[in-house]
Structure formats: C-alpha cells, structure tokens
C-alpha cells in the first residue's frame, strides 16, 4: 500500500519571510497544539508582539536555524537535539532550560483488526507495518529505538518500520489506518483519540524531556527570554498541562 504524504503541519521559514516585529518560535512537532495556545496567550499579554510558530522535527528545526533561517526561540522534544544546538553554537547556552516531559505510547487504529497490547505483539506475522519517527532526525524515533532495543525487539520491529518525518506524521499514518501500529508521544495520541487507541505506554531508558533556549542569532533577545519565561510560568505550565504535558 502506498502511503500518502502528510499534509504539511509546519511553517518552514526562509530568510525574509518573517518581519522584524515577529517573534519566531521554532518548536518540535509534538508541541503544535500546545504552543499554538501558548502563543495566543502570550500575544494577549504582549499586544505589540506577533508570535510566529514554526513546527517540524527537532533536528530539522536545528538545521534551519544553523542555516540562517530566522528564529528567536528553539524548543526541542529531546536533549540530543538541543545538545547539537549547543555544539553548533546555535543557542545561548545560559538560557537552556527543561520545561516539560512526556511519555512514549504504542497506538493502533481505532478499528484495528490486529490485536496489539504491547510492543512484543508487533512481532506477529499479522503486523505488517509499524510507523515511528526516523531515529536519525526525529526525537520520538530515538526514544522508540532505545526503548525497543532495551526490550530486544528493535531488529524485528524495525524490519516492519515505516519511517515518519515527524511524530505527527507517524500519528497520521495510524489514524488513517495505513499502518498496523505506531509509536508517538502520549500528547499526540490524545489529540486523535477518536481515531487511534493507545495499546500500551512504553518505558524509555531516559525520561522524555523538552528543553527550550533562546537562539544565539536572535535580534529580539529580551522578547525571546520573555517568551521562554512565560512558557515556564504558572499560566504557561497550565496550558501545557491541558494538552497532557507534565512539568520537568
């Protein structure tokens, strides 16, 4: 079965596409719904600021930033992507903070015909395709690979793998029934609970934590720090909690 590409969920910003008055926030795909609400709430408190949100896989965002795409704040879905940002001197290290946590879950289509209640069930011949983020560039893929390696399941399940460009694409493949199962974050599964079922919560060797930092090349450092502080505030954490994110 040929998989249809996901309708673009991110705004890919090129040089010159954001005005000087915009505060550009590049955030991991799993933050899409939560940060849309965070952005609106921030704008309400800062009428002169327009928050432009750019969503994609964390590594993709970093490549954009390192290539000179406009960005003021970078929010990643894992520590390795932010570590790469540090190595590339793409962020102000002094502003790096963890602001949220998440969980990895195994999901199946709501009307799934194959019974799956744990990652081990994915070894069954009836399971043909399993979606997850590309471990080379997508945090949820890295978490998935590490979790399955610890259970001794990676080689078997990766042979059935359908690589997604970001966590929302993995969710979309499962929601449309184009794969038998997939791995996403718990917050992603929650927004599509009418189309997918959580079969299991999958323990990860390392906690799923989200770091945020001000981009080194930002021309609006004070505003960027203000946005980061808002994300960490009681109101910001309250918004994140509504979408299933937990405090670090």
Short mmCIF file of C-alpha atoms in Angstrom, two decimals:
data_model
loop_
_atom_site.label_atom_id
_atom_site.label_comp_id
_atom_site.label_asym_id
_atom_site.label_seq_id
_atom_site.Cartn_x
_atom_site.Cartn_y
_atom_site.Cartn_z
CA UNK A 1 0.00 0.00 0.00
CA UNK A 2 1.39 3.40 -0.93
CA UNK A 3 1.45 5.83 1.97
CA UNK A 4 0.14 9.29 1.26
CA UNK A 5 2.35 12.16 2.42
CA UNK A 6 1.17 14.06 5.44
CA UNK A 7 -0.36 17.46 4.84
CA UNK A 8 2.27 19.95 5.99
CA UNK A 9 1.92 20.79 9.67
CA UNK A 10 4.87 23.15 9.89
CA UNK A 11 5.65 26.59 8.58
CA UNK A 12 9.11 26.41 7.04
CA UNK A 13 10.57 29.85 7.29
CA UNK A 14 13.04 31.14 4.78
CA UNK A 15 15.15 34.29 5.11
CA UNK A 16 12.99 37.36 4.71
CA UNK A 17 9.65 35.66 5.39
CA UNK A 18 9.40 36.89 8.96
CA UNK A 19 9.18 40.60 9.71
CA UNK A 20 11.35 42.35 12.27
CA UNK A 21 8.35 42.64 14.62
CA UNK A 22 7.76 38.89 14.66
CA UNK A 23 8.96 36.64 17.47
CA UNK A 24 9.78 33.38 15.69
CA UNK A 25 9.47 30.25 17.82
CA UNK A 26 10.76 27.03 16.26
CA UNK A 27 9.21 24.13 18.18
CA UNK A 28 9.03 20.35 17.92
CA UNK A 29 6.01 18.95 16.06
CA UNK A 30 4.59 17.37 19.22
CA UNK A 31 4.23 20.88 20.68
CA UNK A 32 1.99 22.08 17.83
CA UNK A 33 -1.36 22.36 19.62
CA UNK A 34 0.05 23.36 22.99
CA UNK A 35 2.33 26.08 21.62
CA UNK A 36 -0.44 27.47 19.43
CA UNK A 37 -2.34 28.13 22.64
CA UNK A 38 0.78 29.36 24.42
CA UNK A 39 1.47 31.76 21.56
CA UNK A 40 -2.05 33.21 21.67
CA UNK A 41 -1.88 33.63 25.43
CA UNK A 42 1.50 35.35 25.17
CA UNK A 43 0.24 37.73 22.48
CA UNK A 44 -2.73 38.61 24.69
CA UNK A 45 -0.33 39.73 27.40
CA UNK A 46 2.04 41.43 24.93
CA UNK A 47 -0.20 43.21 22.36
CA UNK A 48 2.77 44.55 20.40
CA UNK A 49 4.25 41.11 19.75
CA UNK A 50 3.30 38.70 16.95
CA UNK A 51 4.38 35.12 17.67
CA UNK A 52 5.23 33.15 14.52
CA UNK A 53 5.32 29.41 15.16
CA UNK A 54 7.45 27.06 13.09
CA UNK A 55 6.85 23.34 13.71
CA UNK A 56 8.93 20.41 12.47
CA UNK A 57 11.11 17.58 13.77
CA UNK A 58 13.65 18.98 16.24
CA UNK A 59 16.70 18.11 14.12
CA UNK A 60 15.11 19.71 11.07
CA UNK A 61 14.48 22.90 13.03
CA UNK A 62 18.09 22.96 14.17
CA UNK A 63 19.30 22.62 10.59
CA UNK A 64 17.07 25.54 9.59
CA UNK A 65 18.45 27.68 12.40
CA UNK A 66 22.05 26.72 11.68
CA UNK A 67 21.46 27.60 8.02
CA UNK A 68 20.37 31.12 8.93
CA UNK A 69 16.58 30.81 8.95
CA UNK A 70 15.06 33.42 11.29
CA UNK A 71 14.35 32.11 14.78
CA UNK A 72 14.34 33.56 18.27
CA UNK A 73 13.39 30.57 20.41
CA UNK A 74 14.11 26.86 19.92
CA UNK A 75 12.07 24.20 21.76
CA UNK A 76 13.17 20.61 21.23
CA UNK A 77 11.49 17.28 22.01
CA UNK A 78 14.69 15.73 23.33
CA UNK A 79 18.07 16.58 24.81
CA UNK A 80 20.25 15.28 21.90
CA UNK A 81 18.77 17.86 19.50
CA UNK A 82 19.49 20.65 21.97
CA UNK A 83 22.96 19.22 22.59
CA UNK A 84 23.57 19.51 18.85
CA UNK A 85 22.39 23.11 19.03
CA UNK A 86 24.97 23.76 21.72
CA UNK A 87 27.71 22.17 19.60
CA UNK A 88 26.68 24.30 16.63
CA UNK A 89 26.68 27.41 18.81
CA UNK A 90 23.10 27.96 17.66
CA UNK A 91 21.68 28.82 21.09
CA UNK A 92 22.54 30.92 24.12
CA UNK A 93 23.54 28.11 26.48
CA UNK A 94 22.78 30.22 29.56
CA UNK A 95 19.08 30.25 28.60
CA UNK A 96 18.68 26.48 28.18
CA UNK A 97 16.00 25.05 30.47
CA UNK A 98 13.81 21.95 30.60
CA UNK A 99 10.14 22.92 30.55
CA UNK A 100 8.04 19.76 30.01
CA UNK A 101 8.00 15.97 29.99
CA UNK A 102 6.05 13.39 28.00
CA UNK A 103 5.54 9.64 27.59
CA UNK A 104 6.04 7.25 24.67
CA UNK A 105 2.99 5.23 23.67
CA UNK A 106 2.16 2.48 21.20
CA UNK A 107 -1.01 3.22 19.25
CA UNK A 108 -3.22 1.32 16.82
CA UNK A 109 -6.08 2.43 14.54
CA UNK A 110 -9.40 2.75 16.35
CA UNK A 111 -10.87 -0.02 14.21
CA UNK A 112 -7.75 -2.21 14.20
CA UNK A 113 -8.27 -5.81 13.16
CA UNK A 114 -4.96 -6.99 14.62
CA UNK A 115 -4.81 -7.37 18.40
CA UNK A 116 -1.88 -5.42 19.86
CA UNK A 117 -1.42 -4.75 23.58
CA UNK A 118 2.36 -4.49 23.89
CA UNK A 119 5.44 -3.92 21.72
CA UNK A 120 6.09 -7.68 21.77
CA UNK A 121 2.81 -8.22 19.90
CA UNK A 122 4.31 -6.35 16.94
CA UNK A 123 6.39 -9.45 16.17
CA UNK A 124 3.26 -11.25 14.99
CA UNK A 125 3.15 -12.03 11.23
CA UNK A 126 -0.22 -10.28 11.03
CA UNK A 127 1.50 -6.98 11.83
CA UNK A 128 2.98 -5.74 8.55
CA UNK A 129 3.76 -2.04 9.06
CA UNK A 130 4.77 -0.05 12.13
CA UNK A 131 5.22 3.72 11.99
CA UNK A 132 7.72 5.70 14.04
CA UNK A 133 9.90 8.75 13.59
CA UNK A 134 13.21 8.37 11.79
CA UNK A 135 15.75 7.87 14.62
CA UNK A 136 18.33 9.78 12.59
CA UNK A 137 16.41 13.04 12.84
CA UNK A 138 13.24 12.70 14.95
CA UNK A 139 13.25 12.56 18.77
CA UNK A 140 10.29 10.18 19.03
CA UNK A 141 12.22 7.83 16.75
CA UNK A 142 15.24 7.96 19.02
CA UNK A 143 13.10 7.25 22.07
CA UNK A 144 11.38 4.39 20.22
CA UNK A 145 14.62 2.78 19.10
CA UNK A 146 16.14 2.97 22.58
CA UNK A 147 13.01 1.51 24.18
CA UNK A 148 12.76 -1.37 21.71
CA UNK A 149 16.48 -2.12 21.91
CA UNK A 150 16.16 -2.47 25.67
CA UNK A 151 13.35 -4.99 25.12
CA UNK A 152 15.32 -6.86 22.45
CA UNK A 153 12.67 -6.04 19.83
CA UNK A 154 14.33 -3.43 17.65
CA UNK A 155 15.68 -5.69 14.88
CA UNK A 156 12.35 -7.46 14.38
CA UNK A 157 10.14 -4.38 14.53
CA UNK A 158 12.42 -2.08 12.53
CA UNK A 159 12.16 -4.58 9.67
CA UNK A 160 8.48 -3.59 9.50
CA UNK A 161 9.22 0.09 10.01
CA UNK A 162 7.59 2.96 8.13
CA UNK A 163 9.74 6.00 8.88
CA UNK A 164 7.96 9.26 9.57
CA UNK A 165 9.42 12.75 9.13
CA UNK A 166 7.99 13.85 12.47
CA UNK A 167 5.77 12.49 15.23
CA UNK A 168 2.60 13.93 13.71
CA UNK A 169 3.21 12.03 10.50
CA UNK A 170 3.51 8.81 12.48
CA UNK A 171 0.22 9.67 14.19
CA UNK A 172 -1.40 10.41 10.84
CA UNK A 173 -0.35 7.08 9.32
CA UNK A 174 -2.01 5.22 12.22
CA UNK A 175 -5.10 7.44 12.27
CA UNK A 176 -5.68 6.76 8.56
CA UNK A 177 -5.18 3.01 9.03
CA UNK A 178 -2.24 2.91 6.64
CA UNK A 179 -0.12 1.04 9.18
CA UNK A 180 -0.99 -1.55 11.82
CA UNK A 181 0.56 0.36 14.71
CA UNK A 182 2.83 3.26 15.53
CA UNK A 183 4.85 4.98 18.22
CA UNK A 184 4.04 8.57 19.23
CA UNK A 185 4.05 10.72 22.33
CA UNK A 186 1.10 10.46 24.70
CA UNK A 187 0.15 14.07 23.97
CA UNK A 188 -0.11 13.32 20.24
CA UNK A 189 -2.30 10.28 20.82
CA UNK A 190 -4.61 12.39 22.98
CA UNK A 191 -5.48 14.79 20.17
CA UNK A 192 -6.58 11.91 17.93
CA UNK A 193 -8.35 9.73 20.49
CA UNK A 194 -11.33 9.40 18.15
CA UNK A 195 -9.11 7.76 15.53
CA UNK A 196 -6.44 5.88 17.47
CA UNK A 197 -6.27 3.70 20.58
CA UNK A 198 -3.36 3.62 23.00
CA UNK A 199 -2.33 -0.02 23.21
CA UNK A 200 0.48 0.49 25.73
CA UNK A 201 2.67 3.03 27.44
CA UNK A 202 6.27 2.18 26.58
CA UNK A 203 9.02 2.75 29.18
CA UNK A 204 12.04 4.64 27.82
CA UNK A 205 15.62 4.27 29.10
CA UNK A 206 15.81 8.05 29.55
CA UNK A 207 12.96 10.37 30.55
CA UNK A 208 11.26 12.24 27.70
CA UNK A 209 12.11 15.85 28.46
CA UNK A 210 11.74 19.04 26.43
CA UNK A 211 14.40 21.77 26.58
CA UNK A 212 13.95 25.35 25.39
CA UNK A 213 16.51 28.08 24.70
CA UNK A 214 16.98 31.48 23.09
CA UNK A 215 18.58 31.29 19.64
CA UNK A 216 22.08 32.81 19.58
CA UNK A 217 21.35 34.86 16.44
CA UNK A 218 18.08 36.29 17.78
CA UNK A 219 17.70 40.02 17.25
CA UNK A 220 14.98 40.11 19.92
CA UNK A 221 16.77 38.57 22.87
CA UNK A 222 14.72 40.33 25.55
CA UNK A 223 11.42 39.28 23.91
CA UNK A 224 12.70 35.75 23.38
CA UNK A 225 13.65 35.48 27.06
CA UNK A 226 10.24 36.86 27.97
CA UNK A 227 8.52 34.16 25.90
CA UNK A 228 10.66 31.45 27.48
CA UNK A 229 9.77 32.77 30.92
CA UNK A 230 6.08 32.70 30.00
CA UNK A 231 6.35 29.04 28.98
CA UNK A 232 7.82 28.35 32.43
CA UNK A 233 5.25 30.46 34.26
CA UNK A 234 2.21 29.11 36.08
CA UNK A 235 -0.01 30.16 33.17
CA UNK A 236 2.30 28.60 30.59
CA UNK A 237 2.59 25.34 32.52
CA UNK A 238 -1.18 25.32 32.92
CA UNK A 239 -1.64 25.49 29.16
CA UNK A 240 0.89 22.71 28.60
CA UNK A 241 -0.85 20.59 31.23
CA UNK A 242 -4.17 20.94 29.38
CA UNK A 243 -2.51 19.23 26.43
CA UNK A 244 -1.08 16.44 28.55
CA UNK A 245 2.45 17.70 29.15
CA UNK A 246 3.86 17.34 32.64
CA UNK A 247 6.31 19.56 34.49
CA UNK A 248 10.01 18.55 34.40
#
